[in-house]
XYZ file of N, CA and C in Angstrom:
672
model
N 0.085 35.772 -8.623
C 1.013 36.808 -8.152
C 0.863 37.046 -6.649
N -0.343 36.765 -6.299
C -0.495 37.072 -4.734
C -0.589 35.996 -4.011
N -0.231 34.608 -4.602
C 0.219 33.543 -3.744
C 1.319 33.623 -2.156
N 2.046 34.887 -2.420
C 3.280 34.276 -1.788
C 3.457 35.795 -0.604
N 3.640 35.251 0.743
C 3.172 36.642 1.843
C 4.294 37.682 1.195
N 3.946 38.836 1.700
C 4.985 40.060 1.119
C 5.203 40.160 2.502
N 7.343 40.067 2.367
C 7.612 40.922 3.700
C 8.043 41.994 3.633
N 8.436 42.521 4.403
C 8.472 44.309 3.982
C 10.430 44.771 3.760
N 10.471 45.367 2.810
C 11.717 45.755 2.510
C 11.471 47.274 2.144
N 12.947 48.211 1.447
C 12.396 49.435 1.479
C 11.795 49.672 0.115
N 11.574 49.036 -0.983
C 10.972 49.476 -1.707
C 9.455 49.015 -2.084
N 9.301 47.877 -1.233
C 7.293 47.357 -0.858
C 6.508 48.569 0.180
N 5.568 48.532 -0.451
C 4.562 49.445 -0.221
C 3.174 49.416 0.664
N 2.555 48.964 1.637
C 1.368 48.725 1.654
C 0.477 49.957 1.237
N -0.783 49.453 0.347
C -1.636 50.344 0.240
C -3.036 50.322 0.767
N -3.775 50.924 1.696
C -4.978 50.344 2.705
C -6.328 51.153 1.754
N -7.359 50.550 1.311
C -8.224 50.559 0.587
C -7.842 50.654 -1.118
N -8.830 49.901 -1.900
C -8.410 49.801 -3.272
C -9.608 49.995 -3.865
N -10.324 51.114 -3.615
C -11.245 51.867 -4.141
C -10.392 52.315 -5.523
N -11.256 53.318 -5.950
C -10.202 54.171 -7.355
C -8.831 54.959 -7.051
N -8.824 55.504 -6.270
C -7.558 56.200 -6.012
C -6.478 54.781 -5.610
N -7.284 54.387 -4.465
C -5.920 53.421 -4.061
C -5.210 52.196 -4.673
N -6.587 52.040 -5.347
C -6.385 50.675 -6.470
C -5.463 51.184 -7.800
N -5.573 52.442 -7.916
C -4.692 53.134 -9.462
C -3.311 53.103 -8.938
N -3.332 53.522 -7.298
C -1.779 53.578 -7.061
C -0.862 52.381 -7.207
N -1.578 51.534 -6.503
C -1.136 50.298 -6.215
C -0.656 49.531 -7.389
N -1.372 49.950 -8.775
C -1.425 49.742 -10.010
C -0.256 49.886 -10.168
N 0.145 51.539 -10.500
C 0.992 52.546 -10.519
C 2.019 51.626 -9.690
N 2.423 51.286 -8.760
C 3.480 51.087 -8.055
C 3.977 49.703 -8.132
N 3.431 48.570 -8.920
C 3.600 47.417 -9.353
C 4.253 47.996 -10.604
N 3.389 48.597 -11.222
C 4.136 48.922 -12.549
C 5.246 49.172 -12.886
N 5.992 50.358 -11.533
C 7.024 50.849 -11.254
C 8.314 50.130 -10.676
N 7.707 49.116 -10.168
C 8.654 47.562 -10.073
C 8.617 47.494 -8.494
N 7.617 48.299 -7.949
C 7.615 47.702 -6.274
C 6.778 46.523 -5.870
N 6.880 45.857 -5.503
C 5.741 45.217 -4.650
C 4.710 45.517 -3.247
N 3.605 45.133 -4.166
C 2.904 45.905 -3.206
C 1.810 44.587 -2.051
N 1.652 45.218 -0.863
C 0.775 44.392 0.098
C -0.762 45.483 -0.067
N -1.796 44.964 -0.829
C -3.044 45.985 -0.596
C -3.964 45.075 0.593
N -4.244 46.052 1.009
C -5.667 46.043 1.811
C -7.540 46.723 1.918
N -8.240 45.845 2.067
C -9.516 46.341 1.709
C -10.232 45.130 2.922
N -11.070 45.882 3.484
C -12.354 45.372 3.958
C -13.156 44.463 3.427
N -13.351 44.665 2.171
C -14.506 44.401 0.890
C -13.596 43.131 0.759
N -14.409 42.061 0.597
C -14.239 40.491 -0.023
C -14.410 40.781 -1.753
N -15.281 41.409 -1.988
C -15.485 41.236 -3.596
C -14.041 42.415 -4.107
N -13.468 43.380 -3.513
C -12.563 44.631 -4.147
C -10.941 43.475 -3.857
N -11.229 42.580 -3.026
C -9.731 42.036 -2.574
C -9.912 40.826 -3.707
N -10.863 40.160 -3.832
C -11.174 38.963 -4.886
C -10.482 39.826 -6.479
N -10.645 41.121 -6.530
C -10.999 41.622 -7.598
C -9.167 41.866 -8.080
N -8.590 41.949 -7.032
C -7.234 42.477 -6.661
C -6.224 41.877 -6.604
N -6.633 40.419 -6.488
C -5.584 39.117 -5.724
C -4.673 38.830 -6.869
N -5.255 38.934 -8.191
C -4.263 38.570 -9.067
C -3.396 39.480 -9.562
N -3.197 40.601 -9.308
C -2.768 42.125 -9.783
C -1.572 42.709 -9.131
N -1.603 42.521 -7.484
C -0.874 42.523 -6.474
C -0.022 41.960 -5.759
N 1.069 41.927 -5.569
C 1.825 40.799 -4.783
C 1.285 39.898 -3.693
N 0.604 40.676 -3.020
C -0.502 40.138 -1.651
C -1.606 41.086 -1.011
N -2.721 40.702 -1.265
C -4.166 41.099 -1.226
C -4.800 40.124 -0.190
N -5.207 41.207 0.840
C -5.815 40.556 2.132
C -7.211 41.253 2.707
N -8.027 40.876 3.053
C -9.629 41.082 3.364
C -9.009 42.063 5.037
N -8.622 42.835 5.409
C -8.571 42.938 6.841
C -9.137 44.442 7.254
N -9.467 44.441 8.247
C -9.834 45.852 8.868
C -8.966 46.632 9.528
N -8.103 47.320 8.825
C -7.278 48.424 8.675
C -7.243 49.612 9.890
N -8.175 49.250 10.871
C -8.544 50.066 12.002
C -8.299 49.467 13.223
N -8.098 47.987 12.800
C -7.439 46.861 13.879
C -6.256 46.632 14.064
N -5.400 47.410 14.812
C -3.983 47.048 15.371
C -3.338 45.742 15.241
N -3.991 44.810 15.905
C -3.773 43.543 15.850
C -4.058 42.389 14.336
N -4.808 43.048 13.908
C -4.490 42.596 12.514
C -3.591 42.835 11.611
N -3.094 44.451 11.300
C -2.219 45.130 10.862
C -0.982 44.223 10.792
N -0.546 44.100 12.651
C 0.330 43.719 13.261
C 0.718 41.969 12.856
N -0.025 41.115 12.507
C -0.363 40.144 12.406
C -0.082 39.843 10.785
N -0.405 40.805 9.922
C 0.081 41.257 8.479
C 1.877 41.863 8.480
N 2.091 42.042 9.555
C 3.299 42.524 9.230
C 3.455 44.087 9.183
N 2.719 44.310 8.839
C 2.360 46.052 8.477
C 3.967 47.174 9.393
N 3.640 46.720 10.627
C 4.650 48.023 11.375
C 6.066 47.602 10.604
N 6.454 46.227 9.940
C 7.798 45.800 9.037
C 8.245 47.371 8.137
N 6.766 48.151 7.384
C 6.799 48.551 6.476
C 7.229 50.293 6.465
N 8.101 50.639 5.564
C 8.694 51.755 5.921
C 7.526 53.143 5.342
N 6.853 52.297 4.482
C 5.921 53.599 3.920
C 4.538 52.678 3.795
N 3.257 53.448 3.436
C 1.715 52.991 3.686
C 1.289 54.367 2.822
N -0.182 53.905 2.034
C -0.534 54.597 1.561
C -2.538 54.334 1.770
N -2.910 55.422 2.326
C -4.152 55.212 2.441
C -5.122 56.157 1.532
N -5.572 55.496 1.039
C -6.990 55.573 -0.231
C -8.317 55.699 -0.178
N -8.643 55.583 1.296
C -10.024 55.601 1.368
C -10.900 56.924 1.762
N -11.305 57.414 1.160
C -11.874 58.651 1.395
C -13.562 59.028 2.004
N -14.440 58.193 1.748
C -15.693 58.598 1.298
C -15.633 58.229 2.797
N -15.428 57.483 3.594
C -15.885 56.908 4.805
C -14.654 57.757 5.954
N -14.759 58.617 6.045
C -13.888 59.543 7.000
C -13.531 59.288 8.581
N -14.441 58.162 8.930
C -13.900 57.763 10.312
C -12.983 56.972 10.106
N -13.210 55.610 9.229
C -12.067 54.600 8.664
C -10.744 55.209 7.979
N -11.230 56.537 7.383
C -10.028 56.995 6.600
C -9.023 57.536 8.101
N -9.552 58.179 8.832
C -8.786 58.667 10.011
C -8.344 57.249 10.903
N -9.004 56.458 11.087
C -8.526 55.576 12.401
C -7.340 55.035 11.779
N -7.484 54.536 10.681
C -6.474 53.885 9.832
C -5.037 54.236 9.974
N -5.554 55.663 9.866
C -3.971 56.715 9.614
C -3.385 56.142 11.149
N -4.107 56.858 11.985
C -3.690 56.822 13.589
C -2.914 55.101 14.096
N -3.794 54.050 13.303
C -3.658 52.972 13.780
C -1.844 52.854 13.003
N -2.208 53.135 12.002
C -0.503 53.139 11.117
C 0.459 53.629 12.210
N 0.000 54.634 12.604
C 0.869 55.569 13.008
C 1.719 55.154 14.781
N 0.462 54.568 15.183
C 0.590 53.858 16.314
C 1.251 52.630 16.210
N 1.395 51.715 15.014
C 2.327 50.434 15.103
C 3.641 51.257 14.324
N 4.039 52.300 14.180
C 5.464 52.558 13.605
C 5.126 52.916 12.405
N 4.438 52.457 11.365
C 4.696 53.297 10.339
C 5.545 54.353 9.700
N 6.450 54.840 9.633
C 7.072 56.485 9.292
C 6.168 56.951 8.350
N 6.524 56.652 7.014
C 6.137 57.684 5.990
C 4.236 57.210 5.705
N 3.675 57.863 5.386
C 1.935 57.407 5.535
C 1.422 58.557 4.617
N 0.992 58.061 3.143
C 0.492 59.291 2.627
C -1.109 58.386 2.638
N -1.874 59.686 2.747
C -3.567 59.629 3.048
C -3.840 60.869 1.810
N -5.145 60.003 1.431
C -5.784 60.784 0.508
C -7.326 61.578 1.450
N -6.953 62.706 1.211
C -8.530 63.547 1.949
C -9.231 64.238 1.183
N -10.625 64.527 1.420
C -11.291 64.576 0.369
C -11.665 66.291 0.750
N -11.115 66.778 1.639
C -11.827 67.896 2.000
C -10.455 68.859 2.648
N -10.136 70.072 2.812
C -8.604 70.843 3.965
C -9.008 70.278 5.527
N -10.301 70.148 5.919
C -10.773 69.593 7.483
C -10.181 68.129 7.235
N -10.393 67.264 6.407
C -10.285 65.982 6.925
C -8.452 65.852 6.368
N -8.140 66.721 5.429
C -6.514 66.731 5.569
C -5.852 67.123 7.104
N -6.541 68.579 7.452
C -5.866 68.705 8.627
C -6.118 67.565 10.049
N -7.077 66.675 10.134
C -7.087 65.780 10.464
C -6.118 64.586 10.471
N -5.982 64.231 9.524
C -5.157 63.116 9.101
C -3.613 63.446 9.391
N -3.659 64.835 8.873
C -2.263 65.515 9.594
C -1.929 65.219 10.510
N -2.933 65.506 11.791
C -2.768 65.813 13.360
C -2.753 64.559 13.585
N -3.133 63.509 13.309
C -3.196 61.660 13.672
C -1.826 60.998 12.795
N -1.192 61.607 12.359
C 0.169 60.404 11.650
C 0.165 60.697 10.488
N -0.326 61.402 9.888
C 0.017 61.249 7.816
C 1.020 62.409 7.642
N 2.205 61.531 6.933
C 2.837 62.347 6.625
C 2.550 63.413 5.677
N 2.209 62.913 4.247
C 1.557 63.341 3.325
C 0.194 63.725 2.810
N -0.591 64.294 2.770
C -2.244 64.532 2.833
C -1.964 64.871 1.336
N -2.884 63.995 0.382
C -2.599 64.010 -1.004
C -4.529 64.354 -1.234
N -4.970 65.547 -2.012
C -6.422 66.260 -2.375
C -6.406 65.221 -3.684
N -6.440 64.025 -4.497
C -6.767 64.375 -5.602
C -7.467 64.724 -6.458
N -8.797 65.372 -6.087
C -9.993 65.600 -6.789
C -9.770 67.031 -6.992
N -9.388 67.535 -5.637
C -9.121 68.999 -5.913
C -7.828 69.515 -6.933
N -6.809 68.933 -6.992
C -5.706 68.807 -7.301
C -6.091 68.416 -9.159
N -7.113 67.563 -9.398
C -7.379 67.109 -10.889
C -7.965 68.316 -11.160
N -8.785 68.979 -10.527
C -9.817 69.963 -11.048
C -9.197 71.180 -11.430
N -7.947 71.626 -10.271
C -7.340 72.622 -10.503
C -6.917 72.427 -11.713
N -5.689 71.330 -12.081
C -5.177 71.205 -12.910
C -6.059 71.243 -14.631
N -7.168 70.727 -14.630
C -8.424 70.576 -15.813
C -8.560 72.232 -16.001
N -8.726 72.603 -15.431
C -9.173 74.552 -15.173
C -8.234 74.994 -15.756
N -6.992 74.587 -15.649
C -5.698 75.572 -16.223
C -5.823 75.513 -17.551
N -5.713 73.790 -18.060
C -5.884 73.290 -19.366
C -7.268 73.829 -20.103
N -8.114 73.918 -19.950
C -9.356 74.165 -20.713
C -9.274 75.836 -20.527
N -8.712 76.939 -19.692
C -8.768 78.318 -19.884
C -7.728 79.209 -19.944
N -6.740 77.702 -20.589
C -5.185 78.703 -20.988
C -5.212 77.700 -22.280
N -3.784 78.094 -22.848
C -3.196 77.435 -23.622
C -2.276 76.445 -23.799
N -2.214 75.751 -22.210
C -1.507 74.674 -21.449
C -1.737 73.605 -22.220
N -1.248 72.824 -21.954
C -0.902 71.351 -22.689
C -1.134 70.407 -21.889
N -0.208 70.772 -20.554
C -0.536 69.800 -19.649
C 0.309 71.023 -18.088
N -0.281 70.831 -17.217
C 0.423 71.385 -15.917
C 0.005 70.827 -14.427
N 1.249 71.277 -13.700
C 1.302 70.307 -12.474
C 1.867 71.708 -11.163
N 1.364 72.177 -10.513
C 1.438 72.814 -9.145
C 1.873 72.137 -7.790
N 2.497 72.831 -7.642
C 3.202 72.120 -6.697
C 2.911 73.250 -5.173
N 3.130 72.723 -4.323
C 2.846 73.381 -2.221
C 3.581 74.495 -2.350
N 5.124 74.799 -3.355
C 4.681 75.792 -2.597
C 4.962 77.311 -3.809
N 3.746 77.094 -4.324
C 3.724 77.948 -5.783
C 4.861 78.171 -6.643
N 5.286 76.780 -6.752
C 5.626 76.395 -7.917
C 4.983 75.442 -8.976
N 5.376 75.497 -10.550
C 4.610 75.140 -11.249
C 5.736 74.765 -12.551
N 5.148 73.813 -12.923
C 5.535 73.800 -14.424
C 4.765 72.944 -15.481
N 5.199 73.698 -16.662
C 3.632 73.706 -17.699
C 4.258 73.133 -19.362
N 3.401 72.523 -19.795
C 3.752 72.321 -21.165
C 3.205 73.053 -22.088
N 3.912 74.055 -23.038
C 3.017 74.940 -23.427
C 3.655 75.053 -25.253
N 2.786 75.544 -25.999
C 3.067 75.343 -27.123
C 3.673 76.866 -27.084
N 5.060 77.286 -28.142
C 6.387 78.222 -28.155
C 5.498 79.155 -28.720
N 5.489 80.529 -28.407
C 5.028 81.672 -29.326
C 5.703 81.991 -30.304
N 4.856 82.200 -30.942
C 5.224 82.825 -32.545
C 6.705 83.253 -32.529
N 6.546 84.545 -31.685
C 7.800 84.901 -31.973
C 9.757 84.342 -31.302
N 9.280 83.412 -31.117
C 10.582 82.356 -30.317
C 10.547 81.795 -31.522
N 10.011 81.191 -32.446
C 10.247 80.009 -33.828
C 11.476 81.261 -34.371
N 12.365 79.874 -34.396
C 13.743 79.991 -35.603
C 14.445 80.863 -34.513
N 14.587 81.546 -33.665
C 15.262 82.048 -32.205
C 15.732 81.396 -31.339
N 16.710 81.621 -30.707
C 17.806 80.363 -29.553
C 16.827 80.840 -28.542
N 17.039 80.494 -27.356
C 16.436 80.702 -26.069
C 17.403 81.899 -25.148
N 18.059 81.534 -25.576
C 19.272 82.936 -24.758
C 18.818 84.466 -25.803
N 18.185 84.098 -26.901
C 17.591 85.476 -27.975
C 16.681 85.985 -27.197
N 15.396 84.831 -26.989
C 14.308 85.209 -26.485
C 14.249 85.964 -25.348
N 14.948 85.285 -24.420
C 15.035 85.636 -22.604
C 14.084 85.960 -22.269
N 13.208 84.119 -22.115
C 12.030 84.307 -21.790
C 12.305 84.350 -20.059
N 13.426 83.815 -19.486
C 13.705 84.443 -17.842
C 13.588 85.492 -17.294
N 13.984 86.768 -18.230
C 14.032 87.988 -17.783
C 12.961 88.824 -18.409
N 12.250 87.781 -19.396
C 11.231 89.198 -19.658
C 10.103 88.321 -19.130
N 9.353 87.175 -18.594
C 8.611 86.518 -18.575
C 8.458 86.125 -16.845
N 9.971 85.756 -16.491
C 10.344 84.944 -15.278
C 10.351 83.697 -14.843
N 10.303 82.868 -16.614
C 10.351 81.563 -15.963
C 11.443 81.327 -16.935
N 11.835 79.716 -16.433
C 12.801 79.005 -17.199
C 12.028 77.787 -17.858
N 12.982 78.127 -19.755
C 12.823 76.938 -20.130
C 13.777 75.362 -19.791
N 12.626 74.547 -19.115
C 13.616 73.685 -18.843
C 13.935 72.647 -20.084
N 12.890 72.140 -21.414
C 12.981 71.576 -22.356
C 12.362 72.023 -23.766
N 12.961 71.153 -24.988
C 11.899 71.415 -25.756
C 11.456 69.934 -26.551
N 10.262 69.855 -27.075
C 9.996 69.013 -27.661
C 9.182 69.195 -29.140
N 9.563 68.075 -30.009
C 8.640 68.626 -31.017
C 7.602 67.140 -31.563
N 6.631 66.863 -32.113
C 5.231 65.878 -31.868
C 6.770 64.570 -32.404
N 6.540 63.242 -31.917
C 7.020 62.900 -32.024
C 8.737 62.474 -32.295
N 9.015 63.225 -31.009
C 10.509 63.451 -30.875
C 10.692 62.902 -29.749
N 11.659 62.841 -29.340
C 12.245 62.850 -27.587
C 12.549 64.539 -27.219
N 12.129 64.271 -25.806
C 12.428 65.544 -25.237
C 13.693 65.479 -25.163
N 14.040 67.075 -24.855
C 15.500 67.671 -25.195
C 15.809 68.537 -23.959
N 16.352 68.451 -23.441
C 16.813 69.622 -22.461
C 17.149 71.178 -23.063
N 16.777 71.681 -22.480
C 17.238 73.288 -23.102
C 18.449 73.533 -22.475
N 18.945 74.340 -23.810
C 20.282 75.197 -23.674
C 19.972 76.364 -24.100
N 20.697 77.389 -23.591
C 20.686 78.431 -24.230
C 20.894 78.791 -25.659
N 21.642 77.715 -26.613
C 21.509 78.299 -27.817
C 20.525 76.914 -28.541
N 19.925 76.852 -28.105
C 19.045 75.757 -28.986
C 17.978 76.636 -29.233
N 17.600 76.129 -30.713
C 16.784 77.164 -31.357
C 15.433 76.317 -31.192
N 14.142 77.527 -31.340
C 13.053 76.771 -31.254
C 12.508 76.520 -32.626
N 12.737 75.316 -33.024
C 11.560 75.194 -34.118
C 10.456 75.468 -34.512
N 9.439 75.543 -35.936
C 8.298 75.594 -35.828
C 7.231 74.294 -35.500
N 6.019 74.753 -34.209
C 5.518 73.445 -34.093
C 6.129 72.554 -32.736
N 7.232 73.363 -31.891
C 7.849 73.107 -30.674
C 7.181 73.327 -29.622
N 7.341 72.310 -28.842
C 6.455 72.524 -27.216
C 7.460 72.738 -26.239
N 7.430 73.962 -25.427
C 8.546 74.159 -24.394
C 7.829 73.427 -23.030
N 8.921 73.112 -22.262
C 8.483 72.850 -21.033
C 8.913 74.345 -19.705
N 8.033 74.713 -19.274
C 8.695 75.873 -18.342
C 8.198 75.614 -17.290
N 8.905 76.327 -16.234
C 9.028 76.140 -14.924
C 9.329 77.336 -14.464
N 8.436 77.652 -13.145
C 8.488 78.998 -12.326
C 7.726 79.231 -11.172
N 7.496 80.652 -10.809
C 6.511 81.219 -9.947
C 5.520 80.599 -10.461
N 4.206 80.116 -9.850
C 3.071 79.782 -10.347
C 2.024 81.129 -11.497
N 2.106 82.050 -11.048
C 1.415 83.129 -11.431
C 2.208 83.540 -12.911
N 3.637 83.824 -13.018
C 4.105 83.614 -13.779
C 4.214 82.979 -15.116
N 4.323 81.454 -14.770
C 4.073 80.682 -15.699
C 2.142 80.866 -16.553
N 1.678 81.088 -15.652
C 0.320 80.941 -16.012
C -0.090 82.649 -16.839
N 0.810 83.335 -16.556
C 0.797 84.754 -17.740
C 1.606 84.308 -18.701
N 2.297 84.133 -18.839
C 3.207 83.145 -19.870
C 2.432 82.560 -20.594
N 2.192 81.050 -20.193
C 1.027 80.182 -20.643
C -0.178 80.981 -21.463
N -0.600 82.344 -20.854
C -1.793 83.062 -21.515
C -1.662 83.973 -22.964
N -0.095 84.042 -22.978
C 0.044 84.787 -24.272
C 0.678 83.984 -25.589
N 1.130 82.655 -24.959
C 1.442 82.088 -26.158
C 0.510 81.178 -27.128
């Protein structure tokens, strides 16, 4: 698969380190039907990679002239993965940023080395450790299912229907006006999700999907 050079179009990706985060994306984004160009330092993480990826190259990501030489400034978006090593994670960004790059999401492991990466070229500063943990916390001390927070306190949550919504439409309940969020779906274990309407009734054993204020949803989430 990584026989053949990747040139850059708008839906190829480069991704610069393939540690765990960057290597899942890169995963993730083959999967999704892009092609991807990864990069890593490491001979044994690029050996490990070559068959997985469209094109997997050994280069130092802090070198302009290599970048450049890869093609890299071709590329409309870049995604950097490397965290633990915070000078490489920063030069990287800057060096992107300096051959053209536009869009550049960087993973930081800390708000200092986000606001960093900020101030040098990243468009995007992606926490995911902090971001998993939050999310684990909700699930293990609510009654969440699954939930996702978003910049700028918004949220939406998968939550199993309270008691008293079973065999009730959603326009009965008005969980908007007494709660403040909206149901956006419902689902029941082995179904397809459904979009909500106002007169769709909730079954017993139904999982709503809602969406709202963050604080909101998460009092919500606590009583059902």
């Amino acid at each position: 698969m990584a026989d053949r050079k990747l040139t850059a179009s708008p839906d190829n990706v480069v991704v610069v380190g393939l540690g765990r985060f960057g290597g899942q994306v890169a995963a993730s984004l083959v999967n999704l039907g892009h092609e991807v160009l990864g990069i890593d330092a490491d001979p044994h993480i690029v050996q490990d990679w070559s068959d997985r990826l469209t094109q997997v190259v050994e280069a130092d990501a802090t070198d302009t002239e290599a970048l450049r030489q890869l093609g890299v400034q071709e590329f409309a978006r870049a995604v950097v993965g490397i965290g633990t090593n915070l000078e490489a994670s920063v030069l990287t960004v800057l060096t992107l940023a300096e051959i053209g790059v536009p869009e550049i999401w960087a993973k930081a492991i800390s708000t200092k080395h986000g606001k960093i990466l900020s101030s040098v070229g990243a468009r995007h500063v992606i926490y995911p450790e902090a971001e998993m943990g939050e999310r684990v916390a909700h699930l293990i001390t609510g009654q969440m299912l699954d939930y996702i927070e978003f910049d700028d306190g918004f949220a939406i949550a998968k939550v199993r229907a309270p008691k008293e919504a079973i065999g009730r439409t959603l326009a009965d309940i008005g969980l908007r006006s007494k709660w403040g969020v909206t149901v956006v779906g419902t689902k029941l274990p082995g179904e397809d999700f459904t979009y909500a309407r106002p007169e769709t009734v909730v079954p017993p054993g139904c999982i709503l999907i809602v969406a709202g204020d963050t604080t909101k949803v998460e009092q919500f989430a606590a009583v059902t």
